[in-house]
Short mmCIF file of C-alpha atoms and ligand atoms in Angstrom, two decimals:
data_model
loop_
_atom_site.label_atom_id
_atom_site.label_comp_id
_atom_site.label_asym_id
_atom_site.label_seq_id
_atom_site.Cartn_x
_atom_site.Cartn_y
_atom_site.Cartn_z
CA UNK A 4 0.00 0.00 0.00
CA UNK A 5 1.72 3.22 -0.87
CA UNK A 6 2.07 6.24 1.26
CA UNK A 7 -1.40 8.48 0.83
CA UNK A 8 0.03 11.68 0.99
CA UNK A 9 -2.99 13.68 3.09
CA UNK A 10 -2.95 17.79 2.14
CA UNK A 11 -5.66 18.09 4.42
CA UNK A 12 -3.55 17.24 7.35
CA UNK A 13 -0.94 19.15 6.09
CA UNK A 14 -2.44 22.43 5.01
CA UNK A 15 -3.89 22.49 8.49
CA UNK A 16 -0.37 22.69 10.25
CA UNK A 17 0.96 25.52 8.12
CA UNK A 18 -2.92 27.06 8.85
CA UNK A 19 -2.16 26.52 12.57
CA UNK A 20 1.52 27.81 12.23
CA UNK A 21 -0.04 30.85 10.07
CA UNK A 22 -2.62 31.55 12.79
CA UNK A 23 0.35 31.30 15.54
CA UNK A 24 2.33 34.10 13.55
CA UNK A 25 -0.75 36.48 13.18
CA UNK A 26 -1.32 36.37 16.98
CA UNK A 27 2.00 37.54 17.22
CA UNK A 28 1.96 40.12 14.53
CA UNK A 29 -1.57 41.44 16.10
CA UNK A 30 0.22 41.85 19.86
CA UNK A 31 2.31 44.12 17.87
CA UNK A 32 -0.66 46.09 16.87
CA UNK A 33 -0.29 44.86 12.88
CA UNK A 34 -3.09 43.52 11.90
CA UNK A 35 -2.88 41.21 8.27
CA UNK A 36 -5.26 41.92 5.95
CA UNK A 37 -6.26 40.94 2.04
CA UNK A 38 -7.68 42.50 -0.08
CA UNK A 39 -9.60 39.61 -2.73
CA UNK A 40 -11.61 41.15 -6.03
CA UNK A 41 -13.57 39.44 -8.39
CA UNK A 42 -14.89 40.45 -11.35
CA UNK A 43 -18.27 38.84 -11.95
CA UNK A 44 -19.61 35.71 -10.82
CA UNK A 45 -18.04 32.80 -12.51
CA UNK A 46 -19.89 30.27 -10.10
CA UNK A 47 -16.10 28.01 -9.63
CA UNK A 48 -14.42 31.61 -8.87
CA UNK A 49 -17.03 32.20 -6.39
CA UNK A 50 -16.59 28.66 -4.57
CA UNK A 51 -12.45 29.76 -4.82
CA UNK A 52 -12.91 33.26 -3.51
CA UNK A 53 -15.63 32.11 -0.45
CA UNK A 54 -12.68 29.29 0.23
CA UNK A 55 -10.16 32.29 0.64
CA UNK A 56 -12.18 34.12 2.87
CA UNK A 57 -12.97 31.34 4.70
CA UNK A 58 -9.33 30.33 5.45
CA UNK A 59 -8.30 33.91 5.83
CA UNK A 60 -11.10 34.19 9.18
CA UNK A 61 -9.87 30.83 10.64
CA UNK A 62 -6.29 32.12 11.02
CA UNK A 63 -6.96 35.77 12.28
CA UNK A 64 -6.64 37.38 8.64
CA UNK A 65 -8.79 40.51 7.88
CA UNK A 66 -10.43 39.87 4.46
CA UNK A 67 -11.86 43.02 2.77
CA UNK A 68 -14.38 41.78 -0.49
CA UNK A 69 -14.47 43.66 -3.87
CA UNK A 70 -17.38 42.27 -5.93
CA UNK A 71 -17.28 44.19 -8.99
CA UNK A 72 -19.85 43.25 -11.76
CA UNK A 73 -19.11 41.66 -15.67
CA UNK A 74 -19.33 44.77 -16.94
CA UNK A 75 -16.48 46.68 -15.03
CA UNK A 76 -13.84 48.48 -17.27
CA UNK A 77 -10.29 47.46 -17.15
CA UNK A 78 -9.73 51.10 -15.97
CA UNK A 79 -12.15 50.84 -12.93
CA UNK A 80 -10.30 47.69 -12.07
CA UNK A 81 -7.11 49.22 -12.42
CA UNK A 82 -7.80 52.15 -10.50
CA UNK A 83 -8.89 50.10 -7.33
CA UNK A 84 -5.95 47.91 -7.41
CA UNK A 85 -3.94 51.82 -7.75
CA UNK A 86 -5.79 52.44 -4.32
CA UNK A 87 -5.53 49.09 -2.78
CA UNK A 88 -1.57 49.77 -3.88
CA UNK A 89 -1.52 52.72 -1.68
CA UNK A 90 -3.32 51.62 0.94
CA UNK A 91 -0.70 50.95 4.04
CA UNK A 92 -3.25 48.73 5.85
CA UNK A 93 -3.70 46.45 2.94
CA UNK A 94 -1.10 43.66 2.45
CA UNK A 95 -2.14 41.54 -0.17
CA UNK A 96 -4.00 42.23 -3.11
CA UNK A 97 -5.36 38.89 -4.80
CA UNK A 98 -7.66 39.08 -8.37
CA UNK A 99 -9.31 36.37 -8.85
CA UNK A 100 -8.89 34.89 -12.21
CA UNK A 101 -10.01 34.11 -14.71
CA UNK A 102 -10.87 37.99 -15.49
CA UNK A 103 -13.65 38.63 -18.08
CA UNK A 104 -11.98 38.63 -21.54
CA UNK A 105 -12.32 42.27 -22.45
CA UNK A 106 -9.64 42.64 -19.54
CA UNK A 107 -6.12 42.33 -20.26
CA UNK A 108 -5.15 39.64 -17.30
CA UNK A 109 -1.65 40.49 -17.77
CA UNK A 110 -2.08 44.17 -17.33
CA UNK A 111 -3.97 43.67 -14.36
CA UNK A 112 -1.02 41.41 -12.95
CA UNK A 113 1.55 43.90 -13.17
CA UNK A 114 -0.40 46.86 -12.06
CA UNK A 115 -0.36 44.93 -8.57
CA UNK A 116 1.90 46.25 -5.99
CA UNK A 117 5.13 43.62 -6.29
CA UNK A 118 5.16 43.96 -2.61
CA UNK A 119 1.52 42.93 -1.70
CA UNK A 120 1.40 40.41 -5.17
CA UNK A 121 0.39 36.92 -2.67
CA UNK A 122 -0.55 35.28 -6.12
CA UNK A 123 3.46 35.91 -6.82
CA UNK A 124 2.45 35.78 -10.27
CA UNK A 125 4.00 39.55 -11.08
CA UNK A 126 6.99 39.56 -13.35
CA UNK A 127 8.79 41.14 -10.48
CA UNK A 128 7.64 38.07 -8.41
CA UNK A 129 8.68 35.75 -11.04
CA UNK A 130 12.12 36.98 -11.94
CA UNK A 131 13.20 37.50 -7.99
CA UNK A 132 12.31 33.54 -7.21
CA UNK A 133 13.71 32.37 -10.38
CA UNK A 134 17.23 33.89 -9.34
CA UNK A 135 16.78 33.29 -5.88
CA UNK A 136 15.73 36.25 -4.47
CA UNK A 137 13.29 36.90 -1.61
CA UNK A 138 9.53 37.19 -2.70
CA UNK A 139 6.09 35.50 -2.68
CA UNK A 140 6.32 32.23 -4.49
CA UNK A 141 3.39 31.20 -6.62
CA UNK A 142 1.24 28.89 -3.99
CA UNK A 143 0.13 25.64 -5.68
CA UNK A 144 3.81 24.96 -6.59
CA UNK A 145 4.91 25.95 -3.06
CA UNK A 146 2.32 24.01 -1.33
CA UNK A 147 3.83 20.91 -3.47
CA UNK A 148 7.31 21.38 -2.16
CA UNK A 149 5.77 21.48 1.41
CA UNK A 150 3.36 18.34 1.20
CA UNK A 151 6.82 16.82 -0.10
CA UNK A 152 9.02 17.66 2.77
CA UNK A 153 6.50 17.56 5.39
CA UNK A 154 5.97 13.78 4.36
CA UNK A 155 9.62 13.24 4.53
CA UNK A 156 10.13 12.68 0.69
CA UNK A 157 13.47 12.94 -0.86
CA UNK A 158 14.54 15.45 -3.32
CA UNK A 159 17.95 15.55 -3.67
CA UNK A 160 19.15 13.66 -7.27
CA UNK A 161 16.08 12.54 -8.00
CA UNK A 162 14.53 12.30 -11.45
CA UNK A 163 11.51 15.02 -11.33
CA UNK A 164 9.36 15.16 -14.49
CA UNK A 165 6.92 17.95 -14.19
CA UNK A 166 3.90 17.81 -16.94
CA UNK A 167 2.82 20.91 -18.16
CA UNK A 168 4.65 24.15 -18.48
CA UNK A 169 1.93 26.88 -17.35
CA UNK A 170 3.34 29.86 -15.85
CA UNK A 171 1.31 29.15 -12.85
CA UNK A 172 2.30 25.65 -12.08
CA UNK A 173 4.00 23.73 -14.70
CA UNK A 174 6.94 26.16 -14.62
CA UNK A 175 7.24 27.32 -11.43
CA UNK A 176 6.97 23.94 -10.21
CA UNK A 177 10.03 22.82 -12.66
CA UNK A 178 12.66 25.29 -10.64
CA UNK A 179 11.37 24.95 -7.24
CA UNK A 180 12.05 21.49 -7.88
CA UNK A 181 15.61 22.77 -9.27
CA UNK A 182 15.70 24.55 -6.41
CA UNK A 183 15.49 21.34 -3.59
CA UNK A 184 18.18 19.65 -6.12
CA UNK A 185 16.06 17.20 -8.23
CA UNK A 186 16.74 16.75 -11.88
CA UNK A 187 14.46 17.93 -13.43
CA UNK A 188 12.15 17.65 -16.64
CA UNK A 189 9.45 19.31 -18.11
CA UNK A 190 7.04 18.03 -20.21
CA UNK A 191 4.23 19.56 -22.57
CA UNK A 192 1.84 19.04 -25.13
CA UNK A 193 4.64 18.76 -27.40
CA UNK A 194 6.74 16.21 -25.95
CA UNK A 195 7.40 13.00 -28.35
CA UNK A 196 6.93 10.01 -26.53
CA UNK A 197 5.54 10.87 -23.13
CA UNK A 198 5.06 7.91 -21.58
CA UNK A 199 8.56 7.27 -22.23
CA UNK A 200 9.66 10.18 -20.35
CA UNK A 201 7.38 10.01 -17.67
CA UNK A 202 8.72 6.67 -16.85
CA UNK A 203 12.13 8.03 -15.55
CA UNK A 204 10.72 10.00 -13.18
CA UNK A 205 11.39 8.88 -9.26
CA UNK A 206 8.72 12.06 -8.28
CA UNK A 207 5.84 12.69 -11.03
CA UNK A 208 3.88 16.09 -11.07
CA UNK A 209 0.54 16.10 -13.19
CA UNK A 210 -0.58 19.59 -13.85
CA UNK A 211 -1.72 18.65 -17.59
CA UNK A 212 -5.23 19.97 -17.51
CA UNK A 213 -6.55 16.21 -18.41
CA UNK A 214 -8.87 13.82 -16.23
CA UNK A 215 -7.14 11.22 -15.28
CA UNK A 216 -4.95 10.95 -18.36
CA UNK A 217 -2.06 9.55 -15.90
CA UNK A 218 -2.58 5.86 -16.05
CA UNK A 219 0.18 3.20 -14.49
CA UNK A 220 1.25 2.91 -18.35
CA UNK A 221 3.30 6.69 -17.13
CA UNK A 222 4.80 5.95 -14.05
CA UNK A 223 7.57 3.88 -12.66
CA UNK A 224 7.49 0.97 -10.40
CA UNK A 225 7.66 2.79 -6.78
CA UNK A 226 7.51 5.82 -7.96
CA UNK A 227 5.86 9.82 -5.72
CA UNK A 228 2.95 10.45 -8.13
CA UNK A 229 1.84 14.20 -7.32
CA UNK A 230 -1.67 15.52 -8.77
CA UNK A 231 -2.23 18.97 -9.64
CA UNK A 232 -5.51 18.61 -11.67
CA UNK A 233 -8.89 19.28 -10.48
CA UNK A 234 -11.97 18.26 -12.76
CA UNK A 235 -15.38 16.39 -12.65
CA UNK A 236 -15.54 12.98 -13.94
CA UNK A 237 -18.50 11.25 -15.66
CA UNK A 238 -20.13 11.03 -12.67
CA UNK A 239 -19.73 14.29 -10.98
CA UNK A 240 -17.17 13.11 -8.73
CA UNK A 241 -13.68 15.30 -7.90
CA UNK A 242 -10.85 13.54 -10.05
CA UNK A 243 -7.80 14.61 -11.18
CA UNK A 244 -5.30 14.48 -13.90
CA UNK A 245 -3.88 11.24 -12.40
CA UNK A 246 -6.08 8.04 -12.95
CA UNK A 247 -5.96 7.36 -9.13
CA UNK A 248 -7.30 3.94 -8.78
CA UNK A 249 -5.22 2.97 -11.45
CA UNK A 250 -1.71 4.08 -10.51
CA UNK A 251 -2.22 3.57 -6.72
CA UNK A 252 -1.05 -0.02 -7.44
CA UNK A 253 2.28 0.83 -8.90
CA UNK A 254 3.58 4.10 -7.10
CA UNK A 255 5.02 4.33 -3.58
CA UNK A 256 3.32 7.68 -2.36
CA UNK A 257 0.40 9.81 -4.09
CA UNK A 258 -1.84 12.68 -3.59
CA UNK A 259 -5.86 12.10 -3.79
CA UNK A 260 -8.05 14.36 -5.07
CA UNK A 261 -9.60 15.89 -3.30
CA UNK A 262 -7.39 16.22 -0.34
CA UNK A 263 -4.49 16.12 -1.68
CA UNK A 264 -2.26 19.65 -3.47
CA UNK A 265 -5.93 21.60 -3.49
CA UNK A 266 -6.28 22.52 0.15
CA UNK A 267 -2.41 23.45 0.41
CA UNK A 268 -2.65 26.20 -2.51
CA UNK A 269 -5.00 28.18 0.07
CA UNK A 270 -2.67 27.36 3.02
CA UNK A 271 0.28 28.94 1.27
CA UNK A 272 -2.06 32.06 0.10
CA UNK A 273 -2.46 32.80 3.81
CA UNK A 274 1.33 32.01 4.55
CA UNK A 275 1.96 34.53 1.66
CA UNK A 276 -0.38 37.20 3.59
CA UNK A 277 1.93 36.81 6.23
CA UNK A 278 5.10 37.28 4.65
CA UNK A 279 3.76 40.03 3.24
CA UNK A 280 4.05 41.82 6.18
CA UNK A 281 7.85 40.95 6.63
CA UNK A 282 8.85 41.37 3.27
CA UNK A 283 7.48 44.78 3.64
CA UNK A 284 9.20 45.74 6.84
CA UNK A 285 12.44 45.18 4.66
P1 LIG P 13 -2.90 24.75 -18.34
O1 LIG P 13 -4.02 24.28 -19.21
O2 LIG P 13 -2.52 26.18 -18.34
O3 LIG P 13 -1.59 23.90 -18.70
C1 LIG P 13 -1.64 22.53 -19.01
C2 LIG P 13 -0.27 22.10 -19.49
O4 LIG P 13 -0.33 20.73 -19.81
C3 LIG P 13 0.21 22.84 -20.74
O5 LIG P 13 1.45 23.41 -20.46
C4 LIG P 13 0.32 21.77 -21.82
O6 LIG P 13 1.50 21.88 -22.57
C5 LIG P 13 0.33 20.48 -21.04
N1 LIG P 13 -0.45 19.45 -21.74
C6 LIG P 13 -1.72 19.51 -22.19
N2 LIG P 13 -2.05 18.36 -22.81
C7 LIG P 13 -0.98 17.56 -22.76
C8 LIG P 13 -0.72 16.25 -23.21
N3 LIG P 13 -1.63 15.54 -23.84
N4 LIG P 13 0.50 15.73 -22.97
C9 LIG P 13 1.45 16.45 -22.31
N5 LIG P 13 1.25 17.69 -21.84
C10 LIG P 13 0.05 18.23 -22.07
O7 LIG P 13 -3.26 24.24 -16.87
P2 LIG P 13 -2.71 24.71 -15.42
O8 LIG P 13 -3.28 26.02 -15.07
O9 LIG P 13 -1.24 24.49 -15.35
O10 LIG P 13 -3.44 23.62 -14.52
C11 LIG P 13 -3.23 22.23 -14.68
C12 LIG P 13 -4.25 21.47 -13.85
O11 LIG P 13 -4.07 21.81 -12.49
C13 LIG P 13 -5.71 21.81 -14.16
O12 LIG P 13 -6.46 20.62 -13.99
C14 LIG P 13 -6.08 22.81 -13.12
O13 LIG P 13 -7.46 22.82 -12.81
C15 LIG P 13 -5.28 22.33 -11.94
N6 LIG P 13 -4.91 23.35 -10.97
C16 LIG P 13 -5.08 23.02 -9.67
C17 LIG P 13 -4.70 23.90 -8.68
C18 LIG P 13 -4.86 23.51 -7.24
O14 LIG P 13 -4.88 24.35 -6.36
N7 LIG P 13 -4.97 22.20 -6.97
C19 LIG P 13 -4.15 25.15 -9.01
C20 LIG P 13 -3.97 25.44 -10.35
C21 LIG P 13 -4.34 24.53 -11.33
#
């Protein structure tokens, strides 16, 4: 039976240890806040920005809610995020995408404050982690690298393939992974022969955008299978881009869905609240 690696468990510890540090921050008189805008009301945006909220009141973070309707201008949107910007009791500023399309996404990205980006998805953001210098790190990878070490999986040498190459997770997943010394590959729609490259891979990351396209056919004997995807199958049900049932038989540790990297992309959001406030101070 392999090891079921539980993000439910884990995302609750770095909640707790997020709560701890906002006590402390608070009996210093700071008190963390985000600020979380949404543009319409996608009904999966709204589940995504009432689960933010939700994890921002159970560890002590102020949440203030922007609800702006379809129609809003680029400009309107712009010129809150130019206020939120100059707000000093704001710390984070999170958009929720996606934005309607007669917004320019990217636009809206950079117009946020590098210092209060939690998202870390500004080019400023970007460019400082992929060098090495201090800044928010985009959460879903981040919460990967934590369900990793905080279920005492090994990093160093091993063969990493990473699937998919979005600048939200496929890529900043690939040199975070760099980062704890794996050897890394990235694969893509592109790739010849995936299945053949998959199969080096000690640790496996899904983030392909596909229900349960990962079959046992893609991994190694023994190997960390780590699943990114969320979707609904034929029947409704939560699935991911990993055929679980399938390649539970063949790996040695792998994340469910749900329960598995979902509920640690919130946890790092609030840890990234939080270090906004430090990485201000500096
Ligand atoms: P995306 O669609 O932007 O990127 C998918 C990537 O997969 C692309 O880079 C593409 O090259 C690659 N790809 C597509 N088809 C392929 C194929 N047949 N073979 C090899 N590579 C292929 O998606 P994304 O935003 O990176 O998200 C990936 C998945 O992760 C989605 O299911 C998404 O819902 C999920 N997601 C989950 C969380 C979370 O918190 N758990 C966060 C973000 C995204």
């Amino acid at each position: 039976m392999p090891q079921i690696i539980d993000g439910k468990i884990i995302s609750t510890q770095i909640k707790e240890e997020v709560r701890e540090k906002v006590v402390k921050l608070k009996a210093e008189g700071i008190e963390v806040t985000l600020a979380v805008i949404q543009v319409g009301n996608d009904p999966a945006s709204s589940v995504y920005v009432g689960n933010k909220k939700k994890a921002c009141e159970y560890v002590g973070i102020r949440s203030l809610s922007y609800e702006l309707p379809e129609t809003t201008s680029e400009e309107e949107l712009l010129a809150l995020i130019g206020e939120l910007n100059d707000k000093v009791d704001v710390n984070g500023i999170l958009v929720q995408l996606p934005l309607p399309g007669h917004i320019d996404e990217d636009k809206v990205i950079a117009a946020i404050s590098p210092q209060k980006d939690v998202d870390g998805f500004h080019p400023m953001n970007v460019g400082a982690f992929c060098i090495g210098q201090p800044g928010f790190l985009p959460c879903t990878p981040a919460g990967i690298i934590q369900l990793l070490k905080r279920s005492g999986i090994e990093t160093v040498g091993k063969e990493c393939v990473v699937i998919g190459r979005s600048n939200i997770v496929g890529k900043p997943m690939a040199l975070l992974m760099l980062g704890e010394n794996a050897t890394v590959t990235v694969a893509h729609s592109r790739t010849k022969d995936l299945q053949e490259v998959t199969k080096r891979a000690d640790i496996l990351i899904a983030a392909v955008g596909r229900p349960k396209m990962i079959t046992k056919e893609y991994v190694k004997d023994g190997a960390v299978v780590i699943d990114v995807g969320i979707h609904r199958d034929e029947n409704n049900k939560l699935c991911g881009d990993v055929d679980y049932d399938d390649v539970v038989a063949v790996c040695s540790a792998i994340t469910p869905v749900p329960g598995g990297v979902g509920p640690m992309t919130i946890a790092m959001l609030m840890n990234n609240c939080v270090e906004s406030v430090r990485l201000a101070s500096k």
